[in-house]
PDB file of C-alpha atoms in Angstrom:
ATOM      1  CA  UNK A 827      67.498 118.473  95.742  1.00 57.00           C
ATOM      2  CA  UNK A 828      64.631 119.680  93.501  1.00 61.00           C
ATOM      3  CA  UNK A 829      67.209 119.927  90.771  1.00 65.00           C
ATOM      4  CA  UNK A 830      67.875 116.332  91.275  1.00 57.00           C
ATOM      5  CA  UNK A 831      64.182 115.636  91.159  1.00 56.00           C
ATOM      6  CA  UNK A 832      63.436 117.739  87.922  1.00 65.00           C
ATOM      7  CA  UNK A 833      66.358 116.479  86.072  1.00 60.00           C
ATOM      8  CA  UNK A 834      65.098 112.958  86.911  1.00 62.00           C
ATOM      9  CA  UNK A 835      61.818 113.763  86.119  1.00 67.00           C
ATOM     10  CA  UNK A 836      60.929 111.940  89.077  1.00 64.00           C
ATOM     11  CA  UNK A 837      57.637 112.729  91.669  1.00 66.00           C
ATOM     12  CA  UNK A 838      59.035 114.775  94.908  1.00 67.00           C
ATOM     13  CA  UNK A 839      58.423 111.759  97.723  1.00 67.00           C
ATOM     14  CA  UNK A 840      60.738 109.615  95.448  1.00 64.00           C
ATOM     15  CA  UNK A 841      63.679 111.253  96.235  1.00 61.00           C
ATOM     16  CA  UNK A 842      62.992 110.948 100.385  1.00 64.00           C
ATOM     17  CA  UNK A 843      62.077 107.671  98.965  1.00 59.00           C
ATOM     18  CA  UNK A 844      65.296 106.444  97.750  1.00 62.00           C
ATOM     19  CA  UNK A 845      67.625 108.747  99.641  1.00 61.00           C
ATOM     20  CA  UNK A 846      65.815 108.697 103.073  1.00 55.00           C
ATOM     21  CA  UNK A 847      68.812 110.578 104.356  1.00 59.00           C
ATOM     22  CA  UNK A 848      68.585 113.596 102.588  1.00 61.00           C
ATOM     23  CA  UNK A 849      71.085 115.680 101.045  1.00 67.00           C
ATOM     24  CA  UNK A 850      74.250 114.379 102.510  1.00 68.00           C
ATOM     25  CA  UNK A 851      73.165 110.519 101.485  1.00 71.00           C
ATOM     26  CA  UNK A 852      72.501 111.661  98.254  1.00 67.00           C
ATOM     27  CA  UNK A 853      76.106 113.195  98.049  1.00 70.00           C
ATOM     28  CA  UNK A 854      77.501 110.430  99.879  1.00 73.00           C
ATOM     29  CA  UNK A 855      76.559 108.013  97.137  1.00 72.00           C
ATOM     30  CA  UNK A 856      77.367 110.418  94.540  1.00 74.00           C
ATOM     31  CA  UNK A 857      80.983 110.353  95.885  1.00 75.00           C
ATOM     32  CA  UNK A 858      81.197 107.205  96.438  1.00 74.00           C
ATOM     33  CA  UNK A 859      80.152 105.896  92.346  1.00 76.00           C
ATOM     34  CA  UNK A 860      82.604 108.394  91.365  1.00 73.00           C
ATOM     35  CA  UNK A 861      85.595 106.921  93.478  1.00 73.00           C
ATOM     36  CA  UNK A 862      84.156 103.775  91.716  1.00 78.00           C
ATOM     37  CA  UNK A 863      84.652 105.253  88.432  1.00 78.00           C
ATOM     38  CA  UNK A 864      88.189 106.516  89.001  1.00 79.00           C
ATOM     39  CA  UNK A 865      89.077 103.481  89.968  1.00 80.00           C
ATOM     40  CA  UNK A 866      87.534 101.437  86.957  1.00 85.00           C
ATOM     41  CA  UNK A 867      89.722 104.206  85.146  1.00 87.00           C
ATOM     42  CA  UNK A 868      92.725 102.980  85.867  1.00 89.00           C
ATOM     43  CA  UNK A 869      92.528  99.572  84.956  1.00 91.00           C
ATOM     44  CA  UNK A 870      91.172 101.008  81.475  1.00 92.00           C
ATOM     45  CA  UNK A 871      93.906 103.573  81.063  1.00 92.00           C
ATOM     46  CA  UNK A 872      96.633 101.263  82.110  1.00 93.00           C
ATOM     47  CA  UNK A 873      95.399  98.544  79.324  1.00 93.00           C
ATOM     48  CA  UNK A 874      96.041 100.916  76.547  1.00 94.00           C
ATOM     49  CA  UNK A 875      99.454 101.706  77.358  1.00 95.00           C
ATOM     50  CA  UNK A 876     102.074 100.565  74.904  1.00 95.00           C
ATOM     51  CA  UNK A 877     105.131  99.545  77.132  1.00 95.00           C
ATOM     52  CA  UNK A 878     103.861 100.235  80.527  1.00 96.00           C
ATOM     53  CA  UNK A 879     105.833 101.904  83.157  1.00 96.00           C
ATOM     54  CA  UNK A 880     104.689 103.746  86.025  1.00 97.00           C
ATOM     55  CA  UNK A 881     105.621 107.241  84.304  1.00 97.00           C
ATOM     56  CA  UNK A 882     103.077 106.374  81.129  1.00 97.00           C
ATOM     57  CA  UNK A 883     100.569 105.274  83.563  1.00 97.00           C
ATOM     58  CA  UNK A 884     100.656 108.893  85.208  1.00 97.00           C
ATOM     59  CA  UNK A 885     100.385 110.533  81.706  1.00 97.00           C
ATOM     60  CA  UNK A 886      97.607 108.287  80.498  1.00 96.00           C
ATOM     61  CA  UNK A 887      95.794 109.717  83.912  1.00 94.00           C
ATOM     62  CA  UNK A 888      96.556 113.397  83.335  1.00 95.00           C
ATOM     63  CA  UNK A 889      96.054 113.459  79.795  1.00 94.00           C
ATOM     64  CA  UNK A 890      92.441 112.243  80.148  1.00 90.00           C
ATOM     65  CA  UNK A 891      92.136 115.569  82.234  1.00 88.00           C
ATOM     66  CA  UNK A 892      93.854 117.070  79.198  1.00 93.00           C
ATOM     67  CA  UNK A 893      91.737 116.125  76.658  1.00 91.00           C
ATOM     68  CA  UNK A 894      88.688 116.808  78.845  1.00 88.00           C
ATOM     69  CA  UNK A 895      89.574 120.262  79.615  1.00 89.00           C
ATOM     70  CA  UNK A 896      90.513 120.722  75.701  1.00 91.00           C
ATOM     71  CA  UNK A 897      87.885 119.305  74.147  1.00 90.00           C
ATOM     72  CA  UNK A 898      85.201 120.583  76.740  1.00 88.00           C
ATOM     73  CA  UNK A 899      86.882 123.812  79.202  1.00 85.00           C
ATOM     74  CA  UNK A 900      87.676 124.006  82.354  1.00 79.00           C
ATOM     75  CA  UNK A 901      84.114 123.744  83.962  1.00 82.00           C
ATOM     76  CA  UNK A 902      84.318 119.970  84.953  1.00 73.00           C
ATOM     77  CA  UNK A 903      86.577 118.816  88.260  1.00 67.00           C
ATOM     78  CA  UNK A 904      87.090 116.329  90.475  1.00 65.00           C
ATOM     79  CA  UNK A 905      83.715 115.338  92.577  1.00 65.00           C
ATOM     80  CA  UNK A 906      85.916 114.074  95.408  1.00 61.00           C
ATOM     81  CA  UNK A 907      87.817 117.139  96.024  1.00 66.00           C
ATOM     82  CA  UNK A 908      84.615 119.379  95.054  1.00 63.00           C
ATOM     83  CA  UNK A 909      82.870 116.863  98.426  1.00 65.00           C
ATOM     84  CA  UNK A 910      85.901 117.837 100.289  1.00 66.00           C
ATOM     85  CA  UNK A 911      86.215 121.569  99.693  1.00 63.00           C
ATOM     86  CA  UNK A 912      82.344 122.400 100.343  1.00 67.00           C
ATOM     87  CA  UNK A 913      81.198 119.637 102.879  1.00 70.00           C
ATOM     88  CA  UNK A 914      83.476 117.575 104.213  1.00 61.00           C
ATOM     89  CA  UNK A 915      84.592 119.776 107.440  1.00 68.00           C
ATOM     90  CA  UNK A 916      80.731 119.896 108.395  1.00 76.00           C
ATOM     91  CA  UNK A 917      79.921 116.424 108.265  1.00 76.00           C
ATOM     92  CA  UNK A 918      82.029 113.709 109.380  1.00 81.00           C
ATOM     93  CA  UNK A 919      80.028 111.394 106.989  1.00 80.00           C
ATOM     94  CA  UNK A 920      80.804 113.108 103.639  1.00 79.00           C
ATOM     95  CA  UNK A 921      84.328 112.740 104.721  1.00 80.00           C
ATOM     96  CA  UNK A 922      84.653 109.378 105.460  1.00 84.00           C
ATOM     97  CA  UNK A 923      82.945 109.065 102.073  1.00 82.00           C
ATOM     98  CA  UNK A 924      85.386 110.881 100.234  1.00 81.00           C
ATOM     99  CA  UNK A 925      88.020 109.153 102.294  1.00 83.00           C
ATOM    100  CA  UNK A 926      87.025 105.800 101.540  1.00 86.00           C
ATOM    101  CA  UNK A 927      86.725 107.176  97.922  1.00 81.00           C
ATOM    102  CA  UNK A 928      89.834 108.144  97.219  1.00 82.00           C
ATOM    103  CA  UNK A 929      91.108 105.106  99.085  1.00 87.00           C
ATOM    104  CA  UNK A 930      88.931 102.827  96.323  1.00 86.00           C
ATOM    105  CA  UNK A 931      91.088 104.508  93.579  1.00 85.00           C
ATOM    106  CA  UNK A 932      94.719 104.169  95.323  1.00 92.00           C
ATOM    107  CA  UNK A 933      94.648 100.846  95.536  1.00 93.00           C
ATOM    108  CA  UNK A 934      93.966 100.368  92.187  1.00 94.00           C
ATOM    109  CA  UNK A 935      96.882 102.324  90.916  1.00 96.00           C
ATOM    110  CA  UNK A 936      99.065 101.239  93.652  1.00 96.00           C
ATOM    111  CA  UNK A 937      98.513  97.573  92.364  1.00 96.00           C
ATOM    112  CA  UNK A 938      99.023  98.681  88.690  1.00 96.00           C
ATOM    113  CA  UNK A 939     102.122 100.401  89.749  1.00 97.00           C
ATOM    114  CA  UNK A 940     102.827  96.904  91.590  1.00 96.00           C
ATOM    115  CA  UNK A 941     102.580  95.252  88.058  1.00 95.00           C
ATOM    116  CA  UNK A 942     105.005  97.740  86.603  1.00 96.00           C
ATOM    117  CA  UNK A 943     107.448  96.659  89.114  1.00 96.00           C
ATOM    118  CA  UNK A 944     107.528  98.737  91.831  1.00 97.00           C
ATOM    119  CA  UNK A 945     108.225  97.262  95.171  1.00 96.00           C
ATOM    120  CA  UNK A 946     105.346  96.747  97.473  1.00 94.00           C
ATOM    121  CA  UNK A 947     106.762  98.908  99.882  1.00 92.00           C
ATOM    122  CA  UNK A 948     107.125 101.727  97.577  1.00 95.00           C
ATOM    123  CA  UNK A 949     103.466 101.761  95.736  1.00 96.00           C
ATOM    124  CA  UNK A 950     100.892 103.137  97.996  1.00 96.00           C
ATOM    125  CA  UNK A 951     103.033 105.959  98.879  1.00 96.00           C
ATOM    126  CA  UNK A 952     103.886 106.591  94.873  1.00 97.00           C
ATOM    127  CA  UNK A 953      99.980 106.341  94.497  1.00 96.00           C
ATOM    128  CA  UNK A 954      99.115 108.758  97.493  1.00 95.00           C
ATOM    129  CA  UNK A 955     102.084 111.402  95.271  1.00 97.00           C
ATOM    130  CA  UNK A 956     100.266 110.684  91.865  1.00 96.00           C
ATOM    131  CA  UNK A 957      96.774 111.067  93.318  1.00 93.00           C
ATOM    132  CA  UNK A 958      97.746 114.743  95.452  1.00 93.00           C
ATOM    133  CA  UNK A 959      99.646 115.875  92.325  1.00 96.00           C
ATOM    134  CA  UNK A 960      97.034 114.714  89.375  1.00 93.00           C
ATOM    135  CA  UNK A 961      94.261 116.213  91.750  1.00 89.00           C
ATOM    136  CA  UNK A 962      96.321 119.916  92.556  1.00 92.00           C
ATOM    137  CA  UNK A 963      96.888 120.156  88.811  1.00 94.00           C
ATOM    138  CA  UNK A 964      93.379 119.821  88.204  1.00 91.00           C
ATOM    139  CA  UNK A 965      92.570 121.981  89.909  1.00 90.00           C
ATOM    140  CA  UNK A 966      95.296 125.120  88.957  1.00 92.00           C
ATOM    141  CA  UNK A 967      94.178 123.983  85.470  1.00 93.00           C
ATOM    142  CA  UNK A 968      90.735 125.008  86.161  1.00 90.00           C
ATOM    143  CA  UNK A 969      91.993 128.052  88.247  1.00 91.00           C
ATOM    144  CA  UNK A 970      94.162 129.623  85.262  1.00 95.00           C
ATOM    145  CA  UNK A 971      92.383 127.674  82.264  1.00 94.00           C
ATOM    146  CA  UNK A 972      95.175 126.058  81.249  1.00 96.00           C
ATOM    147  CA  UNK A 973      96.607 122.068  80.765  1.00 95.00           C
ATOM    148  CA  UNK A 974     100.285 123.613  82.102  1.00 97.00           C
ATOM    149  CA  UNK A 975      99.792 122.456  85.717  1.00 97.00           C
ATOM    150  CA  UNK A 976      99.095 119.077  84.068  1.00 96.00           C
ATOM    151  CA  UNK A 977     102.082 118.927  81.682  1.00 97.00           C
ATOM    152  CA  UNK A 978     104.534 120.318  84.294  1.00 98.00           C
ATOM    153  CA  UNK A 979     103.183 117.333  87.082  1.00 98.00           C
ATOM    154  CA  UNK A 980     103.929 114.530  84.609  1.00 98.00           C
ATOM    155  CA  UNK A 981     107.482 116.171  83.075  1.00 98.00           C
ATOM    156  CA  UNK A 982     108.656 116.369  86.960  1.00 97.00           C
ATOM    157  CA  UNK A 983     107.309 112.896  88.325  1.00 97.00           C
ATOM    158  CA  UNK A 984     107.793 110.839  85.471  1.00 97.00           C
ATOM    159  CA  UNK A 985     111.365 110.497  85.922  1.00 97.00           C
ATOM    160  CA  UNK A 986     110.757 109.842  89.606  1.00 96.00           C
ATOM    161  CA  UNK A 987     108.006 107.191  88.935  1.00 97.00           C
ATOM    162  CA  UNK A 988     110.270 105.534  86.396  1.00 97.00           C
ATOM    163  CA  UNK A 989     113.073 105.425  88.656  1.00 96.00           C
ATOM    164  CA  UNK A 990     110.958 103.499  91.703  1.00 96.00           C
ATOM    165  CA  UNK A 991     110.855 100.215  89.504  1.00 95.00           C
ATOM    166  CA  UNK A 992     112.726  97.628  90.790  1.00 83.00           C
ATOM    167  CA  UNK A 993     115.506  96.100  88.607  1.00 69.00           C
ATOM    168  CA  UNK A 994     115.915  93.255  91.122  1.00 61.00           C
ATOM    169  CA  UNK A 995     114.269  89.631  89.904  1.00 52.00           C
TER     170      UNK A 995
END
């Protein structure tokens, strides 16, 4: 917390000030704006995709990892599962936070995948499979400092994701 304070050059009381409960509301927030983020992420990902099927839309979201992890190493992850790994089991608050966090960025790319013609029934389950697999291959990435895990997620659901669009009109 004094990190917080000194980074935003802020007086002490401030921080009780805006974040009256403590640590964990300070977290909680945190968690939440980034579930905000990934989710704003999607719709900008998905826009610059030539062509869109549900197969490019998983790329686009791995390869920002990619390039991130390329262009800056391995020391940046996901904030959700970072919440989840180090709090969530002692406070049932931080993990409804993270919950509701990661449920703010399914929707979104169950609705996209929606648009790219998958059937309703079939989107939020694809989106619950691209979420787990995007976030375990971030983190092997990180573990062996290397964009494989990525690479090898996208070459083996692609052809899955691609098949779940419905050819029915």
């Amino acid at each position: 917390m004094r990190d917080v304070v000194a980074h935003a050059e802020a007086p002490r009381g401030s921080l009780q000030h805006y974040f009256p409960g403590g640590k964990d509301q300070l977290i909680a927030e945190a968690v939440t704006w980034a579930g905000g983020y990934a989710a704003r992420r999607v719709a900008r990902v998905a826009a610059k995709i030539e062509d869109p099927t549900p197969g490019k839309l998983f790329a686009a979201m791995a390869g920002q990892w990619r390039d991130e992890f390329t262009a800056q190493g391995y020391d940046a992850g996901c904030p959700l599962v970072a919440t989840v790994a180090d709090v969530a089991a002692t406070s049932d608050d931080l993990r409804e936070a993270v919950g509701k966090a990661f449920d703010g960025w399914q929707r979104p790319v169950a609705a996209t995948l929606e648009e790219y013609g998958v059937p309703v029934a079939r989107s939020a389950s694809l989106a619950v499979l691209m979420l787990s697999a995007l976030e375990g291959a971030i983190v092997l990435a990180r573990a062996h400092q290397d964009v494989a895990p990525l690479d090898t997620v996208v070459a083996e659901l692609r052809p899955l994701l691609d098949g779940a669009v419905s050819t029915v009109d």
